Tab-separated table of N, CA and C in Angstrom:
chain	number	residue	atom	x	y	z
A	26	MET	N	109.435	103.817	90.749
A	26	MET	CA	109.868	104.998	90.227
A	26	MET	C	111.325	105.315	90.659
A	27	ILE	N	112.120	105.576	89.856
A	27	ILE	CA	113.407	106.042	90.130
A	27	ILE	C	113.586	107.442	90.119
A	28	ASP	N	114.309	108.061	91.139
A	28	ASP	CA	114.441	109.599	91.216
A	28	ASP	C	115.596	109.812	90.329
A	29	ALA	N	116.654	109.150	90.180
A	29	ALA	CA	117.832	109.539	89.403
A	29	ALA	C	118.613	108.247	88.981
A	30	ASP	N	118.691	108.143	87.567
A	30	ASP	CA	119.294	106.997	87.167
A	30	ASP	C	120.849	107.475	86.841
A	31	LEU	N	121.775	107.036	87.623
A	31	LEU	CA	123.247	107.508	87.388
A	31	LEU	C	124.006	106.716	86.353
A	32	GLY	N	123.293	105.828	85.610
A	32	GLY	CA	123.976	104.891	84.735
A	32	GLY	C	124.812	103.676	85.071
A	33	GLY	N	124.968	102.714	84.580
A	33	GLY	CA	125.584	101.482	84.687
A	33	GLY	C	125.077	100.878	85.821
A	34	GLY	N	123.663	100.853	86.132
A	34	GLY	CA	123.017	100.180	87.083
A	34	GLY	C	122.861	100.723	88.413
A	35	VAL	N	123.478	101.975	88.494
A	35	VAL	CA	123.552	102.770	89.845
A	35	VAL	C	122.313	103.813	89.716
A	36	ILE	N	121.403	103.795	90.780
A	36	ILE	CA	120.296	104.849	90.894
A	36	ILE	C	120.418	105.436	92.214
A	37	LYS	N	119.885	106.689	92.341
A	37	LYS	CA	119.837	107.470	93.483
A	37	LYS	C	118.295	107.605	93.778
A	38	GLN	N	117.971	107.317	94.908
A	38	GLN	CA	116.496	107.474	95.340
A	38	GLN	C	116.591	108.296	96.630
A	39	ARG	N	115.375	109.181	96.744
A	39	ARG	CA	115.141	109.938	97.768
A	39	ARG	C	114.305	109.320	98.869
A	40	ILE	N	114.438	109.651	100.066
A	40	ILE	CA	113.877	109.186	101.255
A	40	ILE	C	113.296	110.309	101.934
A	41	VAL	N	112.168	110.566	102.065
A	41	VAL	CA	111.514	111.848	102.754
A	41	VAL	C	111.767	111.574	104.357
A	42	ARG	N	112.248	112.756	104.961
A	42	ARG	CA	112.161	112.775	106.344
A	42	ARG	C	111.144	113.459	106.816
A	43	LYS	N	110.233	113.120	107.587
A	43	LYS	CA	109.055	113.852	108.061
A	43	LYS	C	109.510	115.242	108.573
A	44	GLY	N	108.810	116.275	108.018
A	44	GLY	CA	108.919	117.625	108.352
A	44	GLY	C	110.335	118.164	107.756
A	45	GLY	N	110.997	117.399	106.802
A	45	GLY	CA	112.315	117.759	106.463
A	45	GLY	C	112.113	118.588	105.027
A	46	GLY	N	111.124	118.280	104.318
A	46	GLY	CA	110.916	119.036	103.087
A	46	GLY	C	111.762	118.305	102.152
A	47	ARG	N	111.784	118.706	100.760
A	47	ARG	CA	112.565	118.182	99.732
A	47	ARG	C	114.024	118.037	100.095
A	48	SER	N	114.626	119.196	100.591
A	48	SER	CA	116.067	119.083	100.782
A	48	SER	C	116.375	118.590	102.125
A	49	GLY	N	115.546	118.259	103.035
A	49	GLY	CA	115.990	117.919	104.324
A	49	GLY	C	115.933	116.244	104.383
A	50	GLY	N	115.700	115.587	103.268
A	50	GLY	CA	115.519	114.194	103.579
A	50	GLY	C	116.968	113.398	103.243
A	51	PHE	N	116.733	112.315	102.816
A	51	PHE	CA	118.005	111.311	102.774
A	51	PHE	C	118.008	110.864	101.279
A	52	ARG	N	119.357	110.507	100.908
A	52	ARG	CA	119.367	109.872	99.640
A	52	ARG	C	120.051	108.496	99.759
A	53	THR	N	119.691	107.585	98.939
A	53	THR	CA	120.154	106.136	99.087
A	53	THR	C	120.721	105.975	97.571
A	54	ILE	N	121.850	105.299	97.614
A	54	ILE	CA	122.574	104.801	96.457
A	54	ILE	C	122.155	103.260	96.167
A	55	MET	N	121.889	102.848	95.186
A	55	MET	CA	121.404	101.445	94.943
A	55	MET	C	121.884	100.938	93.638
A	56	LEU	N	122.200	99.623	93.674
A	56	LEU	CA	122.614	98.982	92.459
A	56	LEU	C	121.235	98.295	92.072
A	57	PHE	N	120.942	98.568	90.703
A	57	PHE	CA	119.439	98.144	90.498
A	57	PHE	C	119.362	97.708	89.057
A	58	ARG	N	118.654	96.585	88.914
A	58	ARG	CA	118.315	96.024	87.462
A	58	ARG	C	116.673	95.804	87.704
A	59	ARG	N	115.930	96.554	86.996
A	59	ARG	CA	114.392	96.257	86.948
A	59	ARG	C	114.117	94.783	86.926
A	60	GLY	N	113.199	94.362	87.703
A	60	GLY	CA	112.776	92.997	87.615
A	60	GLY	C	113.788	91.945	87.984
A	61	ALA	N	114.839	92.292	88.531
A	61	ALA	CA	115.952	91.332	88.769
A	61	ALA	C	116.615	91.357	90.270
A	62	LEU	N	117.434	92.546	90.382
A	62	LEU	CA	118.029	92.526	91.742
A	62	LEU	C	118.056	94.004	92.064
A	63	ALA	N	118.185	94.266	93.433
A	63	ALA	CA	118.534	95.495	93.951
A	63	ALA	C	119.502	95.407	95.072
A	64	PHE	N	120.537	96.212	95.217
A	64	PHE	CA	121.463	96.168	96.376
A	64	PHE	C	121.432	97.638	96.959
A	65	PHE	N	121.075	97.875	98.143
A	65	PHE	CA	121.538	99.150	98.926
A	65	PHE	C	122.957	99.128	99.282
A	66	VAL	N	123.643	100.128	98.813
A	66	VAL	CA	125.051	100.368	99.132
A	66	VAL	C	125.432	101.514	99.939
A	67	TYR	N	124.603	102.689	99.911
A	67	TYR	CA	125.118	103.823	100.650
A	67	TYR	C	123.911	104.641	100.953
A	68	GLY	N	123.794	105.343	102.022
A	68	GLY	CA	122.687	106.457	102.371
A	68	GLY	C	123.550	107.588	102.978
A	69	PHE	N	122.856	108.720	102.626
A	69	PHE	CA	123.269	109.954	103.320
A	69	PHE	C	122.244	110.993	103.537
A	70	ALA	N	122.334	111.853	104.467
A	70	ALA	CA	121.525	112.981	104.558
A	70	ALA	C	121.783	113.993	103.601
A	71	LYS	N	120.745	114.589	102.908
A	71	LYS	CA	121.025	115.690	101.873
A	71	LYS	C	121.701	116.726	102.506
A	72	SER	N	121.412	116.983	103.719
A	72	SER	CA	122.037	118.251	104.354
A	72	SER	C	123.622	117.983	104.548
A	73	ASP	N	123.943	116.761	104.554
A	73	ASP	CA	125.288	116.363	104.761
A	73	ASP	C	126.305	116.697	103.461
A	74	ARG	N	125.724	116.259	102.341
A	74	ARG	CA	126.315	116.370	101.031
A	74	ARG	C	125.368	116.386	99.832
A	75	GLU	N	125.847	116.987	99.029
A	75	GLU	CA	124.919	117.374	97.710
A	75	GLU	C	125.034	116.194	96.852
A	76	ASN	N	126.163	115.603	96.295
A	76	ASN	CA	126.130	114.438	95.510
A	76	ASN	C	127.416	113.720	95.619
A	77	LEU	N	127.308	112.657	94.853
A	77	LEU	CA	128.613	111.716	94.853
A	77	LEU	C	129.787	112.417	94.065
A	78	ARG	N	130.994	111.939	94.610
A	78	ARG	CA	132.055	112.476	93.880
A	78	ARG	C	132.210	111.537	92.610
A	79	ARG	N	132.890	112.092	91.559
A	79	ARG	CA	132.907	111.213	90.339
A	79	ARG	C	133.658	109.889	90.473
A	80	ASP	N	134.718	109.823	91.429
A	80	ASP	CA	135.471	108.578	91.564
A	80	ASP	C	134.427	107.598	92.555
A	81	GLU	N	133.645	108.139	93.327
A	81	GLU	CA	132.646	107.253	93.942
A	81	GLU	C	131.706	106.583	93.105
A	82	LEU	N	131.137	107.416	92.071
A	82	LEU	CA	130.252	106.876	91.202
A	82	LEU	C	130.794	105.926	90.347
A	83	MET	N	132.130	106.137	89.929
A	83	MET	CA	132.795	105.200	88.941
A	83	MET	C	132.988	103.820	89.785
A	84	THR	N	133.131	103.944	91.089
A	84	THR	CA	133.453	102.851	91.906
A	84	THR	C	131.926	102.003	92.051
A	85	TYR	N	130.808	102.788	92.258
A	85	TYR	CA	129.583	101.995	92.248
A	85	TYR	C	129.345	101.413	91.062
A	86	ARG	N	129.572	102.026	89.798
A	86	ARG	CA	129.377	101.525	88.426
A	86	ARG	C	130.046	100.064	88.349
A	87	VAL	N	131.194	100.005	88.835
A	87	VAL	CA	132.146	98.781	88.845
A	87	VAL	C	131.373	97.731	89.726
A	88	LEU	N	131.090	98.095	90.706
A	88	LEU	CA	130.351	97.280	91.712
A	88	LEU	C	129.060	96.715	91.292
A	89	ALA	N	128.353	97.706	90.510
A	89	ALA	CA	126.986	97.160	89.984
A	89	ALA	C	127.369	96.116	88.904
A	90	ASP	N	128.346	96.311	88.141
A	90	ASP	CA	128.573	95.456	87.026
A	90	ASP	C	128.857	94.205	87.726
A	91	GLU	N	129.602	93.997	88.629
A	91	GLU	CA	129.873	92.697	89.431
A	91	GLU	C	128.645	92.168	90.022
A	92	TYR	N	128.007	92.824	91.020
A	92	TYR	CA	126.801	92.356	91.707
A	92	TYR	C	125.396	92.080	90.876
A	93	LEU	N	125.358	92.826	89.797
A	93	LEU	CA	124.035	92.700	89.111
A	93	LEU	C	124.288	91.486	88.108
A	94	SER	N	125.475	91.054	87.981
A	94	SER	CA	125.787	89.947	87.159
A	94	SER	C	125.645	88.489	87.889
A	95	LEU	N	125.545	88.583	89.125
A	95	LEU	CA	125.532	87.349	90.080
A	95	LEU	C	124.203	86.518	89.853
A	96	ASP	N	124.429	85.211	89.749
A	96	ASP	CA	123.231	84.264	89.600
A	96	ASP	C	123.018	83.852	91.063
A	97	ALA	N	122.058	83.114	91.224
A	97	ALA	CA	121.535	82.735	92.663
A	97	ALA	C	122.635	82.041	93.502
A	98	ALA	N	123.500	81.372	92.891
A	98	ALA	CA	124.741	80.626	93.416
A	98	ALA	C	125.732	81.689	93.866
A	99	GLY	N	125.907	82.650	93.081
A	99	GLY	CA	126.811	83.851	93.350
A	99	GLY	C	126.325	84.676	94.476
A	100	ILE	N	125.131	84.895	94.590
A	100	ILE	CA	124.268	85.640	95.594
A	100	ILE	C	124.706	84.843	96.934
A	101	GLU	N	124.361	83.549	96.827
A	101	GLU	CA	124.551	82.732	98.083
A	101	GLU	C	126.128	82.853	98.545
A	102	VAL	N	126.976	82.626	97.860
A	102	VAL	CA	128.326	82.812	98.208
A	102	VAL	C	128.576	84.249	98.800
A	103	ALA	N	128.291	85.164	98.127
A	103	ALA	CA	128.354	86.552	98.719
A	103	ALA	C	127.735	86.641	100.008
A	104	ARG	N	126.562	86.282	100.109
A	104	ARG	CA	125.911	86.232	101.557
A	104	ARG	C	126.640	85.449	102.520
A	105	ALA	N	127.255	84.156	102.160
A	105	ALA	CA	128.000	83.477	103.269
A	105	ALA	C	129.113	83.950	103.529
A	106	THR	N	129.868	84.559	102.643
A	106	THR	CA	131.033	85.275	103.029
A	106	THR	C	130.948	86.722	103.758
A	107	GLY	N	129.709	87.039	103.780
A	107	GLY	CA	129.543	88.467	104.339
A	107	GLY	C	129.620	89.712	103.520
A	108	ALA	N	129.943	89.453	102.159
A	108	ALA	CA	130.110	90.516	101.256
A	108	ALA	C	128.628	91.270	101.076
A	109	ILE	N	127.723	90.589	101.280
A	109	ILE	CA	126.266	91.143	101.226
A	109	ILE	C	125.407	90.742	102.408
A	110	ILE	N	124.585	91.428	102.779
A	110	ILE	CA	123.555	90.980	103.857
A	110	ILE	C	122.321	91.039	103.367
A	111	GLU	N	121.255	90.325	103.856
A	111	GLU	CA	119.973	90.602	103.340
A	111	GLU	C	119.240	91.534	104.359
A	112	VAL	N	118.630	92.636	103.690
A	112	VAL	CA	118.010	93.513	104.435
A	112	VAL	C	116.697	93.055	104.770
A	113	LYS	N	116.157	93.243	105.960
A	113	LYS	CA	114.958	92.755	106.413
A	113	LYS	C	113.967	93.803	106.950
A	114	CYS	N	112.712	93.799	106.913
A	114	CYS	CA	111.868	94.646	107.259
A	114	CYS	C	111.143	94.097	108.600
A	115	ASP	N	111.278	94.794	109.711
A	115	ASP	CA	110.655	94.135	111.007
A	115	ASP	C	111.087	92.781	111.202
A	116	ASP	N	112.270	92.558	111.016
A	116	ASP	CA	112.878	91.340	111.223
A	116	ASP	C	112.336	90.097	110.470
A	117	GLN	N	111.805	90.392	109.306
A	117	GLN	CA	111.208	89.537	108.382
A	117	GLN	C	111.890	89.718	106.902
A	118	ALA	N	112.189	88.663	106.371
A	118	ALA	CA	112.796	88.721	105.012
A	118	ALA	C	111.514	88.913	104.179
A	119	ILE	N	111.490	89.780	103.293
A	119	ILE	CA	110.548	90.163	102.480
A	119	ILE	C	110.095	89.079	101.315
A	120	GLN	N	109.146	88.424	101.250
A	120	GLN	CA	108.876	87.174	100.414
A	120	GLN	C	108.017	87.754	99.320
A	121	GLU	N	108.204	87.334	98.156
A	121	GLU	CA	107.230	87.721	96.887
A	121	GLU	C	106.316	86.531	96.730
């Protein structure tokens, strides 16, 4: 379930903070293509800022265009150069 589709492959997801209520949680910005790829790019506390600036959103859309068009070889190159890192859960890569 997507909380907010910001267009161009950019989405905003809510992360609940225990006891924080709806406005006391976190927001994440992700580059996302359903059934294909997802890249976490930014997270912030809702209490720290309301939304992205227009220039930030435009930058994330450009980044989404680049990253979401990567094939497996391109992802490996990006990983090898440190442009992206794999996020792990409990020190384990998530396998499908």
